[in-house]
Amino acid sequence: MERGSFAAYLGVLHHVEVLLRNAIDQQFPATDADHVASICDTDVWLTDPAFLEDQGREKVNDAIRRLVGENRRPTRGRLVASLTLGFWTALFSGRYEDLWRSHLVQAFPNGGGRRSEVRGALARILQLRNQIAHHEAIFARDLAKDHAHLLSVAGLIDPEAQRYIAKHSRVVALFPRRPDLLLDR
């Protein structure tokens, strides 16, 4: 089941990651210029010290340098897309409690308003994503629970997107093919 489950989960992971990062980015004002003029430009919330701590801004600056190194104009959209799931997940740690209250909570209109709810689900999703990306075995994981966390995060953001992702997910079809030995934990 490993090879099929990797591909099936990647599809769901990609949908949820794009939904997540776009929902977060939409909570910050648009700027007149979509272009990030320099690494220190504060016209984009991702480079503004009022929002991100030094470590987060350094990851943003690294992404800007990568885009420039690839001869790609570092627009806000490209910058948002080039940041890792780990970056987005880190925004839900305790050090960003003020950012949660001022902006991030609004990205999850169907949630209970608790940062820990989102943080816990994203931590599990990030761990799954990293295991898949590094071709580590995932058969010992509770894959049904992982799938439920993915759909849960999508539902906190947008129930219609959650339904779309669930409808197109190939993950559930893999569960009957899973060896019984692994299901009896």
mmCIF file with all atom_site columns, C-alpha atoms in Angstrom:
data_model
loop_
_atom_site.group_PDB
_atom_site.id
_atom_site.type_symbol
_atom_site.label_atom_id
_atom_site.label_alt_id
_atom_site.label_comp_id
_atom_site.label_asym_id
_atom_site.label_entity_id
_atom_site.label_seq_id
_atom_site.pdbx_PDB_ins_code
_atom_site.Cartn_x
_atom_site.Cartn_y
_atom_site.Cartn_z
_atom_site.occupancy
_atom_site.B_iso_or_equiv
_atom_site.pdbx_formal_charge
_atom_site.auth_seq_id
_atom_site.auth_comp_id
_atom_site.auth_asym_id
_atom_site.auth_atom_id
_atom_site.pdbx_PDB_model_num
ATOM 1   C CA . MET A 1 1   ? 0.000   0.000  0.000   1.00 0.00 ? 1   MET A CA 1
ATOM 2   C CA . GLU A 1 2   ? 2.943   2.377  0.503   1.00 0.00 ? 2   GLU A CA 1
ATOM 3   C CA . ARG A 1 3   ? 3.429   3.604  -3.054  1.00 0.00 ? 3   ARG A CA 1
ATOM 4   C CA . GLY A 1 4   ? -0.267  4.183  -3.666  1.00 0.00 ? 4   GLY A CA 1
ATOM 5   C CA . SER A 1 5   ? -0.768  5.812  -0.292  1.00 0.00 ? 5   SER A CA 1
ATOM 6   C CA . PHE A 1 6   ? 2.116   8.226  -0.879  1.00 0.00 ? 6   PHE A CA 1
ATOM 7   C CA . ALA A 1 7   ? 0.569   9.467  -4.118  1.00 0.00 ? 7   ALA A CA 1
ATOM 8   C CA . ALA A 1 8   ? -2.957  9.554  -2.704  1.00 0.00 ? 8   ALA A CA 1
ATOM 9   C CA . TYR A 1 9   ? -1.907  11.518 0.357   1.00 0.00 ? 9   TYR A CA 1
ATOM 10  C CA . LEU A 1 10  ? 0.210   13.944 -1.668  1.00 0.00 ? 10  LEU A CA 1
ATOM 11  C CA . GLY A 1 11  ? -2.872  15.002 -3.610  1.00 0.00 ? 11  GLY A CA 1
ATOM 12  C CA . VAL A 1 12  ? -4.808  15.753 -0.425  1.00 0.00 ? 12  VAL A CA 1
ATOM 13  C CA . LEU A 1 13  ? -1.792  17.381 1.219   1.00 0.00 ? 13  LEU A CA 1
ATOM 14  C CA . HIS A 1 14  ? -1.276  19.705 -1.724  1.00 0.00 ? 14  HIS A CA 1
ATOM 15  C CA . HIS A 1 15  ? -4.913  20.804 -1.733  1.00 0.00 ? 15  HIS A CA 1
ATOM 16  C CA . VAL A 1 16  ? -4.899  21.492 1.998   1.00 0.00 ? 16  VAL A CA 1
ATOM 17  C CA . GLU A 1 17  ? -1.549  23.296 1.929   1.00 0.00 ? 17  GLU A CA 1
ATOM 18  C CA . VAL A 1 18  ? -2.664  25.649 -0.861  1.00 0.00 ? 18  VAL A CA 1
ATOM 19  C CA . LEU A 1 19  ? -5.978  26.274 0.897   1.00 0.00 ? 19  LEU A CA 1
ATOM 20  C CA . LEU A 1 20  ? -4.163  26.971 4.183   1.00 0.00 ? 20  LEU A CA 1
ATOM 21  C CA . ARG A 1 21  ? -1.533  29.361 2.876   1.00 0.00 ? 21  ARG A CA 1
ATOM 22  C CA . ASN A 1 22  ? -4.030  31.295 0.776   1.00 0.00 ? 22  ASN A CA 1
ATOM 23  C CA . ALA A 1 23  ? -6.485  31.574 3.677   1.00 0.00 ? 23  ALA A CA 1
ATOM 24  C CA . ILE A 1 24  ? -3.706  32.924 5.884   1.00 0.00 ? 24  ILE A CA 1
ATOM 25  C CA . ASP A 1 25  ? -2.427  35.376 3.269   1.00 0.00 ? 25  ASP A CA 1
ATOM 26  C CA . GLN A 1 26  ? -5.946  36.725 2.659   1.00 0.00 ? 26  GLN A CA 1
ATOM 27  C CA . GLN A 1 27  ? -6.083  37.947 6.253   1.00 0.00 ? 27  GLN A CA 1
ATOM 28  C CA . PHE A 1 28  ? -3.511  40.631 5.497   1.00 0.00 ? 28  PHE A CA 1
ATOM 29  C CA . PRO A 1 29  ? -4.127  43.758 3.450   1.00 0.00 ? 29  PRO A CA 1
ATOM 30  C CA . ALA A 1 30  ? -3.297  43.831 -0.211  1.00 0.00 ? 30  ALA A CA 1
ATOM 31  C CA . THR A 1 31  ? -0.585  46.228 -1.240  1.00 0.00 ? 31  THR A CA 1
ATOM 32  C CA . ASP A 1 32  ? -0.470  48.609 -4.175  1.00 0.00 ? 32  ASP A CA 1
ATOM 33  C CA . ALA A 1 33  ? 2.562   46.810 -5.519  1.00 0.00 ? 33  ALA A CA 1
ATOM 34  C CA . ASP A 1 34  ? 2.480   43.024 -5.672  1.00 0.00 ? 34  ASP A CA 1
ATOM 35  C CA . HIS A 1 35  ? 6.213   42.998 -6.341  1.00 0.00 ? 35  HIS A CA 1
ATOM 36  C CA . VAL A 1 36  ? 8.537   42.588 -3.372  1.00 0.00 ? 36  VAL A CA 1
ATOM 37  C CA . ALA A 1 37  ? 11.032  45.322 -4.170  1.00 0.00 ? 37  ALA A CA 1
ATOM 38  C CA . SER A 1 38  ? 13.730  44.198 -1.784  1.00 0.00 ? 38  SER A CA 1
ATOM 39  C CA . ILE A 1 39  ? 14.411  41.729 0.953   1.00 0.00 ? 39  ILE A CA 1
ATOM 40  C CA . CYS A 1 40  ? 13.686  44.439 3.530   1.00 0.00 ? 40  CYS A CA 1
ATOM 41  C CA . ASP A 1 41  ? 10.496  45.711 1.878   1.00 0.00 ? 41  ASP A CA 1
ATOM 42  C CA . THR A 1 42  ? 7.715   45.981 4.449   1.00 0.00 ? 42  THR A CA 1
ATOM 43  C CA . ASP A 1 43  ? 4.935   46.481 1.894   1.00 0.00 ? 43  ASP A CA 1
ATOM 44  C CA . VAL A 1 44  ? 4.277   42.734 2.100   1.00 0.00 ? 44  VAL A CA 1
ATOM 45  C CA . TRP A 1 45  ? 3.167   41.414 5.488   1.00 0.00 ? 45  TRP A CA 1
ATOM 46  C CA . LEU A 1 46  ? 5.616   38.521 5.229   1.00 0.00 ? 46  LEU A CA 1
ATOM 47  C CA . THR A 1 47  ? 8.576   40.895 5.501   1.00 0.00 ? 47  THR A CA 1
ATOM 48  C CA . ASP A 1 48  ? 7.075   43.110 8.212   1.00 0.00 ? 48  ASP A CA 1
ATOM 49  C CA . PRO A 1 49  ? 8.666   42.781 11.675  1.00 0.00 ? 49  PRO A CA 1
ATOM 50  C CA . ALA A 1 50  ? 5.312   43.765 13.187  1.00 0.00 ? 50  ALA A CA 1
ATOM 51  C CA . PHE A 1 51  ? 3.976   40.371 12.071  1.00 0.00 ? 51  PHE A CA 1
ATOM 52  C CA . LEU A 1 52  ? 6.880   37.922 11.930  1.00 0.00 ? 52  LEU A CA 1
ATOM 53  C CA . GLU A 1 53  ? 9.770   37.285 14.269  1.00 0.00 ? 53  GLU A CA 1
ATOM 54  C CA . ASP A 1 54  ? 13.345  37.225 12.986  1.00 0.00 ? 54  ASP A CA 1
ATOM 55  C CA . GLN A 1 55  ? 13.371  33.473 12.322  1.00 0.00 ? 55  GLN A CA 1
ATOM 56  C CA . GLY A 1 56  ? 10.177  33.657 10.254  1.00 0.00 ? 56  GLY A CA 1
ATOM 57  C CA . ARG A 1 57  ? 11.384  36.670 8.302   1.00 0.00 ? 57  ARG A CA 1
ATOM 58  C CA . GLU A 1 58  ? 14.680  34.893 7.589   1.00 0.00 ? 58  GLU A CA 1
ATOM 59  C CA . LYS A 1 59  ? 12.741  32.020 5.996   1.00 0.00 ? 59  LYS A CA 1
ATOM 60  C CA . VAL A 1 60  ? 10.871  34.598 3.930   1.00 0.00 ? 60  VAL A CA 1
ATOM 61  C CA . ASN A 1 61  ? 14.133  36.268 2.917   1.00 0.00 ? 61  ASN A CA 1
ATOM 62  C CA . ASP A 1 62  ? 15.530  32.858 1.919   1.00 0.00 ? 62  ASP A CA 1
ATOM 63  C CA . ALA A 1 63  ? 12.480  32.291 -0.274  1.00 0.00 ? 63  ALA A CA 1
ATOM 64  C CA . ILE A 1 64  ? 12.928  35.722 -1.869  1.00 0.00 ? 64  ILE A CA 1
ATOM 65  C CA . ARG A 1 65  ? 16.592  34.956 -2.589  1.00 0.00 ? 65  ARG A CA 1
ATOM 66  C CA . ARG A 1 66  ? 15.612  31.609 -4.146  1.00 0.00 ? 66  ARG A CA 1
ATOM 67  C CA . LEU A 1 67  ? 13.069  33.299 -6.400  1.00 0.00 ? 67  LEU A CA 1
ATOM 68  C CA . VAL A 1 68  ? 15.561  35.968 -7.454  1.00 0.00 ? 68  VAL A CA 1
ATOM 69  C CA . GLY A 1 69  ? 18.215  33.267 -8.018  1.00 0.00 ? 69  GLY A CA 1
ATOM 70  C CA . GLU A 1 70  ? 15.759  31.488 -10.327 1.00 0.00 ? 70  GLU A CA 1
ATOM 71  C CA . ASN A 1 71  ? 15.231  34.762 -12.238 1.00 0.00 ? 71  ASN A CA 1
ATOM 72  C CA . ARG A 1 72  ? 11.621  34.855 -11.057 1.00 0.00 ? 72  ARG A CA 1
ATOM 73  C CA . ARG A 1 73  ? 10.076  38.111 -9.965  1.00 0.00 ? 73  ARG A CA 1
ATOM 74  C CA . PRO A 1 74  ? 9.308   37.746 -6.228  1.00 0.00 ? 74  PRO A CA 1
ATOM 75  C CA . THR A 1 75  ? 5.641   38.667 -6.229  1.00 0.00 ? 75  THR A CA 1
ATOM 76  C CA . ARG A 1 76  ? 3.521   38.220 -3.145  1.00 0.00 ? 76  ARG A CA 1
ATOM 77  C CA . GLY A 1 77  ? 1.784   35.234 -4.727  1.00 0.00 ? 77  GLY A CA 1
ATOM 78  C CA . ARG A 1 78  ? 5.054   33.539 -5.629  1.00 0.00 ? 78  ARG A CA 1
ATOM 79  C CA . LEU A 1 79  ? 6.458   34.248 -2.192  1.00 0.00 ? 79  LEU A CA 1
ATOM 80  C CA . VAL A 1 80  ? 3.408   32.755 -0.476  1.00 0.00 ? 80  VAL A CA 1
ATOM 81  C CA . ALA A 1 81  ? 3.620   29.687 -2.721  1.00 0.00 ? 81  ALA A CA 1
ATOM 82  C CA . SER A 1 82  ? 7.349   29.207 -2.130  1.00 0.00 ? 82  SER A CA 1
ATOM 83  C CA . LEU A 1 83  ? 7.142   29.050 1.659   1.00 0.00 ? 83  LEU A CA 1
ATOM 84  C CA . THR A 1 84  ? 7.044   25.594 3.184   1.00 0.00 ? 84  THR A CA 1
ATOM 85  C CA . LEU A 1 85  ? 4.287   23.904 5.129   1.00 0.00 ? 85  LEU A CA 1
ATOM 86  C CA . GLY A 1 86  ? 6.680   24.043 8.067   1.00 0.00 ? 86  GLY A CA 1
ATOM 87  C CA . PHE A 1 87  ? 6.734   27.837 7.813   1.00 0.00 ? 87  PHE A CA 1
ATOM 88  C CA . TRP A 1 88  ? 2.944   28.056 7.801   1.00 0.00 ? 88  TRP A CA 1
ATOM 89  C CA . THR A 1 89  ? 2.641   25.580 10.666  1.00 0.00 ? 89  THR A CA 1
ATOM 90  C CA . ALA A 1 90  ? 5.115   27.577 12.773  1.00 0.00 ? 90  ALA A CA 1
ATOM 91  C CA . LEU A 1 91  ? 2.709   30.538 12.670  1.00 0.00 ? 91  LEU A CA 1
ATOM 92  C CA . PHE A 1 92  ? 0.475   28.616 15.069  1.00 0.00 ? 92  PHE A CA 1
ATOM 93  C CA . SER A 1 93  ? 3.055   28.201 17.827  1.00 0.00 ? 93  SER A CA 1
ATOM 94  C CA . GLY A 1 94  ? 2.625   30.065 21.094  1.00 0.00 ? 94  GLY A CA 1
ATOM 95  C CA . ARG A 1 95  ? 5.055   32.804 20.109  1.00 0.00 ? 95  ARG A CA 1
ATOM 96  C CA . TYR A 1 96  ? 2.537   33.974 17.517  1.00 0.00 ? 96  TYR A CA 1
ATOM 97  C CA . GLU A 1 97  ? -0.437  34.202 19.892  1.00 0.00 ? 97  GLU A CA 1
ATOM 98  C CA . ASP A 1 98  ? -0.897  37.924 19.135  1.00 0.00 ? 98  ASP A CA 1
ATOM 99  C CA . LEU A 1 99  ? -0.824  37.228 15.385  1.00 0.00 ? 99  LEU A CA 1
ATOM 100 C CA . TRP A 1 100 ? -3.392  34.467 15.936  1.00 0.00 ? 100 TRP A CA 1
ATOM 101 C CA . ARG A 1 101 ? -5.741  36.866 17.726  1.00 0.00 ? 101 ARG A CA 1
ATOM 102 C CA . SER A 1 102 ? -5.266  39.766 15.328  1.00 0.00 ? 102 SER A CA 1
ATOM 103 C CA . HIS A 1 103 ? -5.276  37.945 11.983  1.00 0.00 ? 103 HIS A CA 1
ATOM 104 C CA . LEU A 1 104 ? -4.896  34.180 11.786  1.00 0.00 ? 104 LEU A CA 1
ATOM 105 C CA . VAL A 1 105 ? -8.059  33.173 13.651  1.00 0.00 ? 105 VAL A CA 1
ATOM 106 C CA . GLN A 1 106 ? -10.067 34.797 10.854  1.00 0.00 ? 106 GLN A CA 1
ATOM 107 C CA . ALA A 1 107 ? -8.609  32.316 8.357   1.00 0.00 ? 107 ALA A CA 1
ATOM 108 C CA . PHE A 1 108 ? -10.584 29.592 10.171  1.00 0.00 ? 108 PHE A CA 1
ATOM 109 C CA . PRO A 1 109 ? -14.145 30.915 10.316  1.00 0.00 ? 109 PRO A CA 1
ATOM 110 C CA . ASN A 1 110 ? -15.550 27.455 11.046  1.00 0.00 ? 110 ASN A CA 1
ATOM 111 C CA . GLY A 1 111 ? -13.187 26.724 13.917  1.00 0.00 ? 111 GLY A CA 1
ATOM 112 C CA . GLY A 1 112 ? -13.686 27.094 17.630  1.00 0.00 ? 112 GLY A CA 1
ATOM 113 C CA . GLY A 1 113 ? -11.309 30.058 17.848  1.00 0.00 ? 113 GLY A CA 1
ATOM 114 C CA . ARG A 1 114 ? -8.582  28.010 19.529  1.00 0.00 ? 114 ARG A CA 1
ATOM 115 C CA . ARG A 1 115 ? -5.074  28.206 18.141  1.00 0.00 ? 115 ARG A CA 1
ATOM 116 C CA . SER A 1 116 ? -4.289  24.827 19.716  1.00 0.00 ? 116 SER A CA 1
ATOM 117 C CA . GLU A 1 117 ? -6.997  23.199 17.586  1.00 0.00 ? 117 GLU A CA 1
ATOM 118 C CA . VAL A 1 118 ? -5.275  24.301 14.396  1.00 0.00 ? 118 VAL A CA 1
ATOM 119 C CA . ARG A 1 119 ? -1.740  23.798 15.750  1.00 0.00 ? 119 ARG A CA 1
ATOM 120 C CA . GLY A 1 120 ? -2.392  20.166 16.732  1.00 0.00 ? 120 GLY A CA 1
ATOM 121 C CA . ALA A 1 121 ? -3.906  19.211 13.389  1.00 0.00 ? 121 ALA A CA 1
ATOM 122 C CA . LEU A 1 122 ? -1.173  21.006 11.434  1.00 0.00 ? 122 LEU A CA 1
ATOM 123 C CA . ALA A 1 123 ? 1.605   19.371 13.474  1.00 0.00 ? 123 ALA A CA 1
ATOM 124 C CA . ARG A 1 124 ? 0.228   15.932 12.597  1.00 0.00 ? 124 ARG A CA 1
ATOM 125 C CA . ILE A 1 125 ? -0.183  16.936 8.935   1.00 0.00 ? 125 ILE A CA 1
ATOM 126 C CA . LEU A 1 126 ? 3.376   18.302 8.791   1.00 0.00 ? 126 LEU A CA 1
ATOM 127 C CA . GLN A 1 127 ? 4.766   15.098 10.268  1.00 0.00 ? 127 GLN A CA 1
ATOM 128 C CA . LEU A 1 128 ? 2.874   13.023 7.674   1.00 0.00 ? 128 LEU A CA 1
ATOM 129 C CA . ARG A 1 129 ? 3.997   15.294 4.859   1.00 0.00 ? 129 ARG A CA 1
ATOM 130 C CA . ASN A 1 130 ? 7.629   15.079 5.948   1.00 0.00 ? 130 ASN A CA 1
ATOM 131 C CA . GLN A 1 131 ? 7.505   11.299 6.197   1.00 0.00 ? 131 GLN A CA 1
ATOM 132 C CA . ILE A 1 132 ? 6.068   11.085 2.692   1.00 0.00 ? 132 ILE A CA 1
ATOM 133 C CA . ALA A 1 133 ? 8.498   13.647 1.256   1.00 0.00 ? 133 ALA A CA 1
ATOM 134 C CA . HIS A 1 134 ? 11.438  11.708 2.696   1.00 0.00 ? 134 HIS A CA 1
ATOM 135 C CA . HIS A 1 135 ? 10.028  8.371  1.518   1.00 0.00 ? 135 HIS A CA 1
ATOM 136 C CA . GLU A 1 136 ? 9.703   7.075  5.061   1.00 0.00 ? 136 GLU A CA 1
ATOM 137 C CA . ALA A 1 137 ? 7.257   4.292  5.855   1.00 0.00 ? 137 ALA A CA 1
ATOM 138 C CA . ILE A 1 138 ? 3.794   5.466  6.861   1.00 0.00 ? 138 ILE A CA 1
ATOM 139 C CA . PHE A 1 139 ? 2.073   2.100  7.280   1.00 0.00 ? 139 PHE A CA 1
ATOM 140 C CA . ALA A 1 140 ? 2.343   2.258  11.093  1.00 0.00 ? 140 ALA A CA 1
ATOM 141 C CA . ARG A 1 141 ? 0.488   5.586  11.232  1.00 0.00 ? 141 ARG A CA 1
ATOM 142 C CA . ASP A 1 142 ? -3.226  5.884  11.809  1.00 0.00 ? 142 ASP A CA 1
ATOM 143 C CA . LEU A 1 143 ? -3.818  6.877  8.202   1.00 0.00 ? 143 LEU A CA 1
ATOM 144 C CA . ALA A 1 144 ? -7.564  7.281  8.638   1.00 0.00 ? 144 ALA A CA 1
ATOM 145 C CA . LYS A 1 145 ? -6.907  9.774  11.434  1.00 0.00 ? 145 LYS A CA 1
ATOM 146 C CA . ASP A 1 146 ? -4.337  11.576 9.274   1.00 0.00 ? 146 ASP A CA 1
ATOM 147 C CA . HIS A 1 147 ? -6.897  11.874 6.497   1.00 0.00 ? 147 HIS A CA 1
ATOM 148 C CA . ALA A 1 148 ? -9.478  13.150 8.970   1.00 0.00 ? 148 ALA A CA 1
ATOM 149 C CA . HIS A 1 149 ? -7.033  15.828 10.202  1.00 0.00 ? 149 HIS A CA 1
ATOM 150 C CA . LEU A 1 150 ? -6.437  16.991 6.643   1.00 0.00 ? 150 LEU A CA 1
ATOM 151 C CA . LEU A 1 151 ? -10.147 17.253 5.962   1.00 0.00 ? 151 LEU A CA 1
ATOM 152 C CA . SER A 1 152 ? -10.734 18.874 9.348   1.00 0.00 ? 152 SER A CA 1
ATOM 153 C CA . VAL A 1 153 ? -8.276  21.681 8.633   1.00 0.00 ? 153 VAL A CA 1
ATOM 154 C CA . ALA A 1 154 ? -9.882  22.227 5.225   1.00 0.00 ? 154 ALA A CA 1
ATOM 155 C CA . GLY A 1 155 ? -13.309 22.368 6.887   1.00 0.00 ? 155 GLY A CA 1
ATOM 156 C CA . LEU A 1 156 ? -12.158 24.947 9.424   1.00 0.00 ? 156 LEU A CA 1
ATOM 157 C CA . ILE A 1 157 ? -11.229 27.167 6.489   1.00 0.00 ? 157 ILE A CA 1
ATOM 158 C CA . ASP A 1 158 ? -13.940 26.391 3.942   1.00 0.00 ? 158 ASP A CA 1
ATOM 159 C CA . PRO A 1 159 ? -16.519 23.560 4.123   1.00 0.00 ? 159 PRO A CA 1
ATOM 160 C CA . GLU A 1 160 ? -17.028 23.652 0.359   1.00 0.00 ? 160 GLU A CA 1
ATOM 161 C CA . ALA A 1 161 ? -13.295 23.138 -0.184  1.00 0.00 ? 161 ALA A CA 1
ATOM 162 C CA . GLN A 1 162 ? -13.397 20.325 2.373   1.00 0.00 ? 162 GLN A CA 1
ATOM 163 C CA . ARG A 1 163 ? -16.159 18.586 0.418   1.00 0.00 ? 163 ARG A CA 1
ATOM 164 C CA . TYR A 1 164 ? -14.238 19.038 -2.838  1.00 0.00 ? 164 TYR A CA 1
ATOM 165 C CA . ILE A 1 165 ? -11.050 17.589 -1.367  1.00 0.00 ? 165 ILE A CA 1
ATOM 166 C CA . ALA A 1 166 ? -12.932 14.674 0.224   1.00 0.00 ? 166 ALA A CA 1
ATOM 167 C CA . LYS A 1 167 ? -14.751 13.928 -3.028  1.00 0.00 ? 167 LYS A CA 1
ATOM 168 C CA . HIS A 1 168 ? -11.515 13.827 -5.031  1.00 0.00 ? 168 HIS A CA 1
ATOM 169 C CA . SER A 1 169 ? -9.395  12.094 -2.392  1.00 0.00 ? 169 SER A CA 1
ATOM 170 C CA . ARG A 1 170 ? -8.113  8.653  -3.326  1.00 0.00 ? 170 ARG A CA 1
ATOM 171 C CA . VAL A 1 171 ? -7.038  7.942  0.242   1.00 0.00 ? 171 VAL A CA 1
ATOM 172 C CA . VAL A 1 172 ? -10.234 6.304  1.544   1.00 0.00 ? 172 VAL A CA 1
ATOM 173 C CA . ALA A 1 173 ? -10.186 3.811  -1.326  1.00 0.00 ? 173 ALA A CA 1
ATOM 174 C CA . LEU A 1 174 ? -6.838  2.534  -0.010  1.00 0.00 ? 174 LEU A CA 1
ATOM 175 C CA . PHE A 1 175 ? -8.095  1.579  3.455   1.00 0.00 ? 175 PHE A CA 1
ATOM 176 C CA . PRO A 1 176 ? -9.696  -1.739 2.407   1.00 0.00 ? 176 PRO A CA 1
ATOM 177 C CA . ARG A 1 177 ? -6.386  -2.773 0.790   1.00 0.00 ? 177 ARG A CA 1
ATOM 178 C CA . ARG A 1 178 ? -4.494  -2.238 4.047   1.00 0.00 ? 178 ARG A CA 1
ATOM 179 C CA . PRO A 1 179 ? -3.358  -5.470 5.736   1.00 0.00 ? 179 PRO A CA 1
ATOM 180 C CA . ASP A 1 180 ? -5.640  -6.466 8.643   1.00 0.00 ? 180 ASP A CA 1
ATOM 181 C CA . LEU A 1 181 ? -2.627  -6.920 10.904  1.00 0.00 ? 181 LEU A CA 1
ATOM 182 C CA . LEU A 1 182 ? -1.934  -3.190 10.769  1.00 0.00 ? 182 LEU A CA 1
ATOM 183 C CA . LEU A 1 183 ? -5.525  -2.212 11.432  1.00 0.00 ? 183 LEU A CA 1
ATOM 184 C CA . ASP A 1 184 ? -5.684  -4.094 14.755  1.00 0.00 ? 184 ASP A CA 1
ATOM 185 C CA . ARG A 1 185 ? -3.660  -1.815 16.979  1.00 0.00 ? 185 ARG A CA 1
#
